[in-house]
XYZ file of C-alpha atoms in Angstrom:
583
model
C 26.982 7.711 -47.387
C 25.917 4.331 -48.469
C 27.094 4.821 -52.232
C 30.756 4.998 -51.087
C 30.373 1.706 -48.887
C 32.342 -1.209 -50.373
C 30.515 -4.181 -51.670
C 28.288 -5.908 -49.019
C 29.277 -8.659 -46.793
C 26.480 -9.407 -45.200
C 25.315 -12.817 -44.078
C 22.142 -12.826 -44.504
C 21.579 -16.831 -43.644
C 23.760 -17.464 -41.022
C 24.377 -20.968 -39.294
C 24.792 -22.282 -36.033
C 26.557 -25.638 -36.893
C 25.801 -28.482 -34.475
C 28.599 -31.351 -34.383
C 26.362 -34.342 -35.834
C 25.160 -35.282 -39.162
C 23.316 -38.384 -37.220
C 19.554 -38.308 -36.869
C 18.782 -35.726 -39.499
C 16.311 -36.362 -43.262
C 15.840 -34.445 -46.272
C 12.710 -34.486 -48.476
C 9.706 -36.511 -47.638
C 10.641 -40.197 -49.092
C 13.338 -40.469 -46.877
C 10.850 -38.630 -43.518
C 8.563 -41.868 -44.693
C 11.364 -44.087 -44.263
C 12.283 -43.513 -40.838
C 8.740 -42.686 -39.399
C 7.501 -45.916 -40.647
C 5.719 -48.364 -38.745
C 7.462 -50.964 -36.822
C 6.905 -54.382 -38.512
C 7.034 -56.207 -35.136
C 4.191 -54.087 -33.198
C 1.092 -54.826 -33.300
C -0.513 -52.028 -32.381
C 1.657 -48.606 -32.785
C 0.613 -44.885 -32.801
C 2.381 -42.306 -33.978
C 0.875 -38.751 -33.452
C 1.963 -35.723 -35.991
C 1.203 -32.456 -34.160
C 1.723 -29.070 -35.455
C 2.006 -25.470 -35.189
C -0.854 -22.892 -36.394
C 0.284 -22.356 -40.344
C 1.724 -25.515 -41.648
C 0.034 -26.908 -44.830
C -1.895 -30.228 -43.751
C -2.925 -31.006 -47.108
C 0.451 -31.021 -47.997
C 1.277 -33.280 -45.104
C -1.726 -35.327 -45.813
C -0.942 -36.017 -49.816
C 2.885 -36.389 -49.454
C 3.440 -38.607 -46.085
C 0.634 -39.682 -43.865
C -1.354 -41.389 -47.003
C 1.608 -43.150 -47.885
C 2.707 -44.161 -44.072
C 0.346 -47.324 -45.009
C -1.314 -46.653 -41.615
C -4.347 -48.815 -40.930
C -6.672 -46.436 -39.128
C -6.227 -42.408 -39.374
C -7.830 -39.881 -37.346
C -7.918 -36.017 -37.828
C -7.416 -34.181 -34.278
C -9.214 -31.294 -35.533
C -12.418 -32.827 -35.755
C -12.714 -32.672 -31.633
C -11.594 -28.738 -32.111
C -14.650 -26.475 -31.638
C -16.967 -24.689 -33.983
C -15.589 -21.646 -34.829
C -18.588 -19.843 -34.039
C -17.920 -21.247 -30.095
C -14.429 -19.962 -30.337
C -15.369 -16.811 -31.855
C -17.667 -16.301 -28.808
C -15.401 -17.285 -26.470
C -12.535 -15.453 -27.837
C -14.518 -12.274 -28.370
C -12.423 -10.090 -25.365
C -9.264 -10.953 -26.393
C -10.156 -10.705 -30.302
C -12.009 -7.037 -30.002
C -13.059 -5.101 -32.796
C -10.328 -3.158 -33.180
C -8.453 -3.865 -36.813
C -4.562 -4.109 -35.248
C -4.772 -4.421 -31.529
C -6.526 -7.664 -29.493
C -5.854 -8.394 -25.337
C -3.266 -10.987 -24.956
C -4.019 -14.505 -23.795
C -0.987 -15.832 -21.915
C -3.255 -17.562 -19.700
C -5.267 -19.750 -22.212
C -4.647 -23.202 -22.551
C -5.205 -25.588 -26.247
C -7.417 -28.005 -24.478
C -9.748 -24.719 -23.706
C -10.843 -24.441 -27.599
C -11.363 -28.360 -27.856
C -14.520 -29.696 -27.435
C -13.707 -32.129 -24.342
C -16.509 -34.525 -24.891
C -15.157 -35.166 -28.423
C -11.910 -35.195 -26.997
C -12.889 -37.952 -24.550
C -14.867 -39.978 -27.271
C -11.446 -40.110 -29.888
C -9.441 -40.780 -26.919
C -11.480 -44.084 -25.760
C -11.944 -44.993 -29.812
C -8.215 -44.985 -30.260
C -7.852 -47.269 -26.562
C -10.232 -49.762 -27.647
C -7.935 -50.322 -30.931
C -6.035 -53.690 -29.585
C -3.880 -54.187 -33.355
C -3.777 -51.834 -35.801
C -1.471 -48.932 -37.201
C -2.704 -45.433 -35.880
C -1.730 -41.991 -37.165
C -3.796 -39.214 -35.201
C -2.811 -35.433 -36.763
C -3.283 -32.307 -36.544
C -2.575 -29.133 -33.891
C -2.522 -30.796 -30.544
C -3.118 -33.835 -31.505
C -0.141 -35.105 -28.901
C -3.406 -35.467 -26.101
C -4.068 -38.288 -27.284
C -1.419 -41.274 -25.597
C 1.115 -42.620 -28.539
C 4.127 -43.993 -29.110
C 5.736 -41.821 -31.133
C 4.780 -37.648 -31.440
C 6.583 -35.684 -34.185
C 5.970 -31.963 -34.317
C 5.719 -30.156 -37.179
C 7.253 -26.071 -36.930
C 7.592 -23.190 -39.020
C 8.087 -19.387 -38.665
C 5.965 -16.640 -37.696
C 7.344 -14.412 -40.531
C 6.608 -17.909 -43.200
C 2.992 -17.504 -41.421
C 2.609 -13.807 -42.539
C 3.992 -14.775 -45.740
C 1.236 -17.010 -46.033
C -1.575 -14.652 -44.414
C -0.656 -12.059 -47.244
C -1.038 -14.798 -50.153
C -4.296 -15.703 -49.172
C -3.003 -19.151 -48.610
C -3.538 -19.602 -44.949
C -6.432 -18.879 -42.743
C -6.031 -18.669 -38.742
C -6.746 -22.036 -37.335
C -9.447 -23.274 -39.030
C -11.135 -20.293 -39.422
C -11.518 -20.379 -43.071
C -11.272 -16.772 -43.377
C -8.680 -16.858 -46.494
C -9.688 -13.444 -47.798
C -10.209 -11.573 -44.489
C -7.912 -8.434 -44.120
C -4.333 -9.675 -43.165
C -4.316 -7.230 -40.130
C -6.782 -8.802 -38.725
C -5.797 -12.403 -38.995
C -2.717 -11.400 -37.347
C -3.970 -9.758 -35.157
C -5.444 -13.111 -34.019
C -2.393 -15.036 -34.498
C -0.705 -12.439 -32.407
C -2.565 -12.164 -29.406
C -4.592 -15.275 -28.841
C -3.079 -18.925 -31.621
C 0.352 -18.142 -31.160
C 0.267 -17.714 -27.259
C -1.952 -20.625 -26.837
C 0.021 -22.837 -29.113
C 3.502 -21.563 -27.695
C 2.011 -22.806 -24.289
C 1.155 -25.855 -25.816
C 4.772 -26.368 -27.834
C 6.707 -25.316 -24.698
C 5.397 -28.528 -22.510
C 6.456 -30.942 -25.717
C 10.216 -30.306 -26.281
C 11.399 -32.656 -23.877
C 9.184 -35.531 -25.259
C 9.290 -34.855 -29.206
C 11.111 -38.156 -30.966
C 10.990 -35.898 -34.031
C 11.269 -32.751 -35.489
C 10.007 -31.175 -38.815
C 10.770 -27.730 -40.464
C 7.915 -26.830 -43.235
C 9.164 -23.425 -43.560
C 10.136 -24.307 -47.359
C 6.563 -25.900 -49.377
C 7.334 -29.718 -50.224
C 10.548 -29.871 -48.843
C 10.248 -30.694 -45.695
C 13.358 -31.493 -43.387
C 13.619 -33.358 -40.354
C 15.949 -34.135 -37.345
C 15.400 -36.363 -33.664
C 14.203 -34.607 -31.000
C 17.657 -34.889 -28.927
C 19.172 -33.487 -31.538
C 16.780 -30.027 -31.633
C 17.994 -30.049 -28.012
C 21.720 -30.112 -28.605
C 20.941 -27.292 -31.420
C 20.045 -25.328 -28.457
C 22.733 -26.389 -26.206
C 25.673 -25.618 -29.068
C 23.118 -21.963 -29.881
C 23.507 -20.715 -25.748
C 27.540 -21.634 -25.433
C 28.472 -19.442 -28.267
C 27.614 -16.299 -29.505
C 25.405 -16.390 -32.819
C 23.139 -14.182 -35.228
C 19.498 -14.922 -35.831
C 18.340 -15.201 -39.747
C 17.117 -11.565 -40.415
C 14.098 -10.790 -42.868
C 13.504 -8.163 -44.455
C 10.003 -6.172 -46.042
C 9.704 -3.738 -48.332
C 6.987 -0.171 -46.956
C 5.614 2.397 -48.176
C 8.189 4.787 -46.602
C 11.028 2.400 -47.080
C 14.368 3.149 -48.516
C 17.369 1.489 -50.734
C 20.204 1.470 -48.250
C 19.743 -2.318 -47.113
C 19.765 -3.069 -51.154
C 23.077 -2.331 -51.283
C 24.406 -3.029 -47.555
C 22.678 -6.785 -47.137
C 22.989 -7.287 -50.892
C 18.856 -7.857 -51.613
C 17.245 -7.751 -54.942
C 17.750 -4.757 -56.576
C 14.200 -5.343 -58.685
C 12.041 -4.946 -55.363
C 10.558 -1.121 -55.069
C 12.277 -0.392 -51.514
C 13.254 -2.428 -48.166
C 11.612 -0.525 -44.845
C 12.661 -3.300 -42.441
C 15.091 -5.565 -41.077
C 13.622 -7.844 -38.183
C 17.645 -9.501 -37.321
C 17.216 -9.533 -33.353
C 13.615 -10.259 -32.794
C 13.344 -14.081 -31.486
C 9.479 -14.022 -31.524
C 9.749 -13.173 -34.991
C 12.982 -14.255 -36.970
C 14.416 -18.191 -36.771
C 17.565 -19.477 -36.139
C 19.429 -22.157 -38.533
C 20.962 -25.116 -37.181
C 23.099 -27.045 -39.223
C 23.419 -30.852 -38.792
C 25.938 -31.615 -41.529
C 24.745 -30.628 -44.685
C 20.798 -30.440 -43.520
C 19.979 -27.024 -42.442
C 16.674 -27.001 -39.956
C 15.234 -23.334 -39.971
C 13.343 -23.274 -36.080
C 11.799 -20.383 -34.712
C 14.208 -18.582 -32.627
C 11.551 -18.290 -29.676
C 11.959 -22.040 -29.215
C 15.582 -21.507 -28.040
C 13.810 -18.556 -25.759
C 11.350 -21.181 -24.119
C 14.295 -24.214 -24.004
C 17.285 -22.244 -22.474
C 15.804 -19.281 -20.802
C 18.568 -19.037 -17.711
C 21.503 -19.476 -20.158
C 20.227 -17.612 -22.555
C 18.755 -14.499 -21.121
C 21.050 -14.836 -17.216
C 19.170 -15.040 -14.106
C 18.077 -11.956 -13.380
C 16.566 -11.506 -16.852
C 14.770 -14.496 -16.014
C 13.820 -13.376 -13.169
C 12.206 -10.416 -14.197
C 10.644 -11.411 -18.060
C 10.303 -15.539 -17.954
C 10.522 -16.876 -21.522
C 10.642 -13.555 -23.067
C 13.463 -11.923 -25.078
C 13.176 -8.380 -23.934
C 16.136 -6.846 -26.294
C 15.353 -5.791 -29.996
C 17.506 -4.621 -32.809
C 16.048 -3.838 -36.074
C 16.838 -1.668 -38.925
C 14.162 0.925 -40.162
C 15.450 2.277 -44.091
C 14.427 5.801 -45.405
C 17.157 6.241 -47.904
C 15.238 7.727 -50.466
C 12.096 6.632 -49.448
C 9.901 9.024 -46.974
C 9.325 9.499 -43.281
C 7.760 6.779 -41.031
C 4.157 7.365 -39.746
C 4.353 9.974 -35.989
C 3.621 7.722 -33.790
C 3.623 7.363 -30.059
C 4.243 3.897 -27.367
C 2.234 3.282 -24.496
C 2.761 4.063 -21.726
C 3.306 0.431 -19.132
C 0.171 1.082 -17.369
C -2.022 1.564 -20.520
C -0.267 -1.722 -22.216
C -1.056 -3.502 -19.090
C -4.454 -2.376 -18.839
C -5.574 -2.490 -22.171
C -3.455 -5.524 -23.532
C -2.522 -7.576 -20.972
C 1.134 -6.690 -21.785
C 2.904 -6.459 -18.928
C 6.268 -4.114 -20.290
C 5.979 -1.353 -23.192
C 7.843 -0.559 -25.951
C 10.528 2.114 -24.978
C 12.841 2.020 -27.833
C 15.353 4.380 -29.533
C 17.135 5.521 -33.089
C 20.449 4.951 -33.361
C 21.531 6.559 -36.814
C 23.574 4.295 -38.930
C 23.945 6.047 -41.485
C 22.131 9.854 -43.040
C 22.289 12.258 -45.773
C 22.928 15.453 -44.851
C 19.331 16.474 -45.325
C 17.937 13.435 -42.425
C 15.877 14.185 -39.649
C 14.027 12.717 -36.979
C 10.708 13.826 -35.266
C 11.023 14.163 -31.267
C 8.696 15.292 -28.817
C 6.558 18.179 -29.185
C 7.118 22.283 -28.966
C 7.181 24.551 -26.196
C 4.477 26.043 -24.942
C 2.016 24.328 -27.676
C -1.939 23.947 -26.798
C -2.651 20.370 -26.392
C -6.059 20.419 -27.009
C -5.074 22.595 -30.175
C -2.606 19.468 -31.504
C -5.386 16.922 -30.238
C -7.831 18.805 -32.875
C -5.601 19.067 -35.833
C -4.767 15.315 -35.295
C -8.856 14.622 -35.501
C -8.623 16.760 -38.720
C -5.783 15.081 -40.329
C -7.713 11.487 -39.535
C -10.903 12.905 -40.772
C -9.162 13.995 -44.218
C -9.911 17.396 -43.572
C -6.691 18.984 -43.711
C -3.247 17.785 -42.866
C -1.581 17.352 -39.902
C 0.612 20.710 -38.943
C 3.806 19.357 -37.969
C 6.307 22.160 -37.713
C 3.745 23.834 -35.752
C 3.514 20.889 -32.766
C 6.476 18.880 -33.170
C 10.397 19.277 -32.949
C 12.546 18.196 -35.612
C 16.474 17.265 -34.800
C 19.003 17.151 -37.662
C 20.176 13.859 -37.733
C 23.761 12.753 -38.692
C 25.934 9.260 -38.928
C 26.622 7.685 -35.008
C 23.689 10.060 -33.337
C 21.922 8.260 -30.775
C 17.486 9.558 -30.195
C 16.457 7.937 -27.014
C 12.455 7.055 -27.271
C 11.129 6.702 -23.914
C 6.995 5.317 -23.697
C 4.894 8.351 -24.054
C 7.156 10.480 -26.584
C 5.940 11.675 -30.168
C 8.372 10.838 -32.754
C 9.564 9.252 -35.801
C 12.409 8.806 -38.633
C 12.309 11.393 -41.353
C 13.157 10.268 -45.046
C 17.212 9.657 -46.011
C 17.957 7.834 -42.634
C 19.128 4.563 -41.552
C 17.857 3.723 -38.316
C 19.180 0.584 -35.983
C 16.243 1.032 -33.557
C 16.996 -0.606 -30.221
C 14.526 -1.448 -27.721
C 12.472 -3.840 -25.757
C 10.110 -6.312 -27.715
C 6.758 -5.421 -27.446
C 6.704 -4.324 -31.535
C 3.367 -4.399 -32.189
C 1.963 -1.647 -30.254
C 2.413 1.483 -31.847
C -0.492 3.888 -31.696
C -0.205 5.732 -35.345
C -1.207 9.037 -34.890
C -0.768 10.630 -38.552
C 0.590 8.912 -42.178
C 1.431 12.109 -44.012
C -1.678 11.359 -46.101
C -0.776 8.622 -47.632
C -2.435 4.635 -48.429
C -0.306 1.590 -47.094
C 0.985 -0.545 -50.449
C -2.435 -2.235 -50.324
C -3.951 0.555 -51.289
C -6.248 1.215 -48.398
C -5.397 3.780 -45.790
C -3.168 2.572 -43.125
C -4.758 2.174 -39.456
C -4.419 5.304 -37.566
C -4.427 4.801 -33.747
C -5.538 8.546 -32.114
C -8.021 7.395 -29.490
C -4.964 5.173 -27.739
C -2.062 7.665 -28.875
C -4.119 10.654 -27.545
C -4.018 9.050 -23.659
C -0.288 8.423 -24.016
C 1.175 11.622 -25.332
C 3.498 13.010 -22.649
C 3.231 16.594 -23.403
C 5.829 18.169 -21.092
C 8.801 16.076 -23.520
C 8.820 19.555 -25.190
C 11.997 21.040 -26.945
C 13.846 21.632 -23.850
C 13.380 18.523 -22.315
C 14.404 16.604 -24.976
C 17.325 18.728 -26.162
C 18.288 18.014 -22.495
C 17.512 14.097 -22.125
C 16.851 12.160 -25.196
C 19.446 13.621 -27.820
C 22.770 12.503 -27.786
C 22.685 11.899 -24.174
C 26.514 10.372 -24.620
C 28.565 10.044 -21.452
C 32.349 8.923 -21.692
C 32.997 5.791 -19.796
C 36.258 5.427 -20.346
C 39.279 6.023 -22.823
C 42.892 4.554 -22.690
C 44.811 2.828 -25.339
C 43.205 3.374 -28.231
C 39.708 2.199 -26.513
C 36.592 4.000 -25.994
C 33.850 3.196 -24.225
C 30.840 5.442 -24.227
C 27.515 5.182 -22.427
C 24.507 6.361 -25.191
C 21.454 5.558 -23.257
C 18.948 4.658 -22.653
C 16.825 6.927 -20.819
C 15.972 5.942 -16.773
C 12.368 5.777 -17.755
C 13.921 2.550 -19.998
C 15.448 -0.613 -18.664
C 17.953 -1.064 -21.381
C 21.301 -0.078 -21.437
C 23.852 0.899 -24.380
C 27.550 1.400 -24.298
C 29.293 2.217 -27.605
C 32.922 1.169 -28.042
C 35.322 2.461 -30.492
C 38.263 0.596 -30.872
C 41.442 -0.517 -33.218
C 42.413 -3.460 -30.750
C 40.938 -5.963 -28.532
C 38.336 -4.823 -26.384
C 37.151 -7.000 -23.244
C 33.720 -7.773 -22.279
C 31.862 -9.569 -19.587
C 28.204 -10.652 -19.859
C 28.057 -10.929 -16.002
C 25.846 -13.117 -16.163
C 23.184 -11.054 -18.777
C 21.939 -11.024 -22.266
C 23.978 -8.825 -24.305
C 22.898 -7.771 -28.195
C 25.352 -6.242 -30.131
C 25.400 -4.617 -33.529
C 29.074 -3.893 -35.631
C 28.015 -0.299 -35.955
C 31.553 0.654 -37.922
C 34.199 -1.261 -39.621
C 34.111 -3.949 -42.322
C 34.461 -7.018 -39.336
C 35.170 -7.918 -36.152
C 35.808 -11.280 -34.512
C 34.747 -12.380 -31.320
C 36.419 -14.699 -29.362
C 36.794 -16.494 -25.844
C 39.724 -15.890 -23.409
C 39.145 -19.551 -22.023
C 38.509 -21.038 -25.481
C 34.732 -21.716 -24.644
C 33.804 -21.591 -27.798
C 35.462 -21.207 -31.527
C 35.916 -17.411 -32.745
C 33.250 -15.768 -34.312
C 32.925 -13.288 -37.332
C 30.762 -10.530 -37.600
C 30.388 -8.309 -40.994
C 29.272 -4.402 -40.716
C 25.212 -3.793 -39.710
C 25.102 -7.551 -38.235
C 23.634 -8.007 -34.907
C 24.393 -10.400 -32.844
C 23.818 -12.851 -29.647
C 26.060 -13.263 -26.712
C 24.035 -15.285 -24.527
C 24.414 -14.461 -20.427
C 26.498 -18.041 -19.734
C 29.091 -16.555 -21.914
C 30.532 -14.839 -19.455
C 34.291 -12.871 -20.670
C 34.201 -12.317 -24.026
C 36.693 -10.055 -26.496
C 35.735 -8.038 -29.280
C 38.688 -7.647 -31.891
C 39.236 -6.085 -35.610
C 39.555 -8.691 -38.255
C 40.189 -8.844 -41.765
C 40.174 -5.857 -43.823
C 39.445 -3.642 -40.901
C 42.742 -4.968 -38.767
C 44.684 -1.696 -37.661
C 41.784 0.702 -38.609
C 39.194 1.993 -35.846
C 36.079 -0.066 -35.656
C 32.762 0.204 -33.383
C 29.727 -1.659 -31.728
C 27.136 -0.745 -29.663
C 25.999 -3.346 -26.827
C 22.666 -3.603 -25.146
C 21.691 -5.017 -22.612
C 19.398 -5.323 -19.094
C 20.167 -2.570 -16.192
């Protein structure tokens, strides 16, 4: 149990330290400094381009008025209406609250206005002397000299969706629900804009993280590249965040060390590159960069060929912890199955995923699959019910229940009922695709903004596989362990996942060194038992590595051999991890 753990060690902002301290700026007078205009030019343009969520008025007040620039254009103003974008946006948008169609496919220059485009393009030409600044997002169409980009996170733009701060992009829509603006974000800005950010990395001069208001920090462009470069020849951790539900628990208070005055913490996103940020550290400037941007920049190092191959620029591994500790049970839910994701969503893999129980008291559960020999129709109806208000959902009637202990392993194939009862701690492993979770009851309860929380029965109803009854998953999804192999004081167990899912697990457990080899693929690992373990290279590739208890972490596919090994206070006593990665 949690209350007998010994004080947390938990990094909670780790580093990847880049060997430099050249070509990196704190704070905005000293930004001004270098970006300033070239005294022996005549004619110079420097174009400040950004991603959907950083504060232009900020930008605006604190640097571009004072860049003493003699003619400044906003890019926006060539953008189109919003009621032209709304129309032309209305598939992937829908009207559903949560769930749009992706838009891989769309391109930035597709919600400009082109003849506005053309007009700023051949105003900004026809300048023969002059100082230019042209900003805004995408404002790097336009020819310059010199094109900084200005980042921040996707979890800093949800931050700032909730506070009523931020609108989507240009929208003005402050005060619309937050669900819905990002659900925009999600599945149409942040593809387009990732399209438009991946084609700039190689020509960026410089490089600005706003994740922090009014203290902005900057580095060169090269040297956002060799961040990447040091990130894929070493292993490393991601910066997790974590959110506070209304089912969430207090075992992450004490384990990560977070404030004790917030009501509960229901996740931990630590292994989720579309979502958490990675911190590179150029002497004593740390630049916070979303984690996605190392995705797009080192794919084939990163992920290995053959997970190339197979998912491009996508991470398809995710670790993340899910906290019931005194809190209550998660909503029963069901994934899609891949052809409804594809059809519906333009996705084109689901979200298979599984529980693996850190930690329980004795009382835990989780919620697996449904009876024998229920009606469907029968579990369909009560579900209606429940949704209506009419009466609540009855769940030892339709679905199983599994006592759930410490080092249990629920494998969640697309299709399958489930969820985490209260008093569990759940590192939930599976591929990416987060998002799309058809809700199919809530235990009658309001989401912490009061209002109920979206209930998805019209998609969950075509995606419940109702032969995964008792039997079945007794027989396939619990505890499916299968000894690899066990010699001096090693272990090495397979725990999944199930051959409907393409990721693998094998748990070791282990009081000496244990080797691994990426073989050329993306592992994720999480220190599952023990206080630390240290990570190292046989070849001396790359400088040893410490991880604390509950950390995940990255060994990227170059890697190749790597050893796992106790370290501090848990040398000569038994420690584990579990490893994922791509059949």
């Amino acid at each position: 149990m949690f209350e007998k753990i010994r004080k947390s060690n938990y990094d909670k902002y780790p580093v990847v330290e880049v060997n430099t301290h050249i070509g990196a700026w704190n704070g905005y007078n000293n930004i001004i400094e270098e970006l300033k205009f070239k005294e022996d030019k005549k004619r110079e343009v420097i174009v400040l381009d950004y991603y959907h969520g950083v504060n232009e008025k900020e930008i605006l007040e604190n640097l571009i008025k004072k860049m003493k620039a003699d003619y400044i254009f906003n890019f926006s103003e060539v953008k189109k209406s919003e009621e032209q974008i709304l129309k032309f946006l209305g598939r992937n948008l829908t009207d559903d609250r949560v769930f749009g169609i992706l838009s891989n496919h769309l391109n930035i220059t597709e919600l400009l206005d082109i003849d506005k485009l053309e007009k700023l393009k051949n105003k900004i030409e026809n300048i023969e002397n002059g100082k230019i600044i042209i900003f805004g997002i995408g404002a790097s169409l336009i020819p310059h000299d010199k094109l900084v980009y200005f980042d921040l996170t996707r979890w800093e733009i949800q931050q700032r969706f909730r506070d009523k701060t931020l609108d989507n992009w240009g929208a003005q829509n402050y005060n619309e629900d937050v669900l819905k603006k990002y659900k925009r974000a999600f599945f149409v800005e942040w593809r387009i804009l990732d399209n438009h950010k991946k084609r700039l990395f190689q020509k960026i001069n410089y490089y600005i993280d706003t994740n922090i208001k009014n203290n902005p920090k900057m580095i060169t462009g090269k040297n956002l590249l060799l961040g990447f470069d040091e990130a894929v020849s070493r292993p490393f951790r991601l910066v997790p965040f974590f959110d506070p539900g209304v089912w969430g628990g207090q075992w992450m208070k004490k384990i990560c060390d977070l404030d004790k005055e917030e009501k509960n913490f229901a996740w931990c996103f630590d292994c989720v590159p579309e979502e958490n940020s990675i911190n590179f550290k150029y002497g004593d400037i740390v630049i916070q960069t979303p984690a996605i941007n190392l995705v797009f920049n080192k794919p084939k190092k990163l992920l290995g060929e053959k997970v190339h191959a197979r998912f491009g620029t996508e991470f398809p591994i995710r670790f993340d912890f899910l906290d019931t500790f005194d809190g209550e049970n998660l909503s029963l839910q069901v994934h899609p199955l891949t052809e409804y994701i594809q059809e519906k969503f333009g996705m084109h893999y689901t979200q298979d995923e599984s529980y693996y129980i850190l930690d329980a008291k004795d009382n835990a559960v989780v919620y697996l699959g449904v009876k024998e020999k229920i009606n469907p129709v029968e579990m369909i109806k009560n579900l209606e019910e429940a949704q209506r208000g009419n009466e609540s959902f009855d769940d030892e009637r339709f679905v199983n229940k599994f006592p759930a202990k410490k080092h249990d392993h629920f494998l969640i194939p697309a299709g399958t009922v489930h969820c985490s009862g209260k008093d569990t701690m759940v590192l939930e492993i599976s591929s990416t695709p987060y998002i799309f979770t058809f809700k199919l009851w809530d235990w009658d309860r309001l989401g912490l903004d009061g209002l109920p929380r979206p209930i998805h029965l019209e998609h969950g109803k075509q995606n419940i596989q109702f032969d995964r009854d008792t039997n079945w998953v007794k027989n396939n999804l619990v505890n499916n362990v299968k000894l690899i192999k066990k010699e001096n004081g090693i272990i090495e167990e397979r725990t999944g996942l199930h051959e409907r899912e393409f990721i693998e697990t094998r748990r070791h457990w282990f009081d000496k060194k244990v080797y691994h080899n990426t073989e050329g693929n993306l592992n994720v690992l999480n220190l599952i038992e023990g206080e630390e373990a240290i990570i190292e290279s046989p070849s001396e590739k790359f400088k040893p590595f410490v991880v604390h208890y509950a950390e995940t972490f990255i060994i990227p596919a170059t890697i190749g051999e790597y050893t796992i090994s106790p370290y501090g206070k848990s040398l000569g006593k038994q420690i584990g991890t579990i490893k994922a990665y791509v059949r």
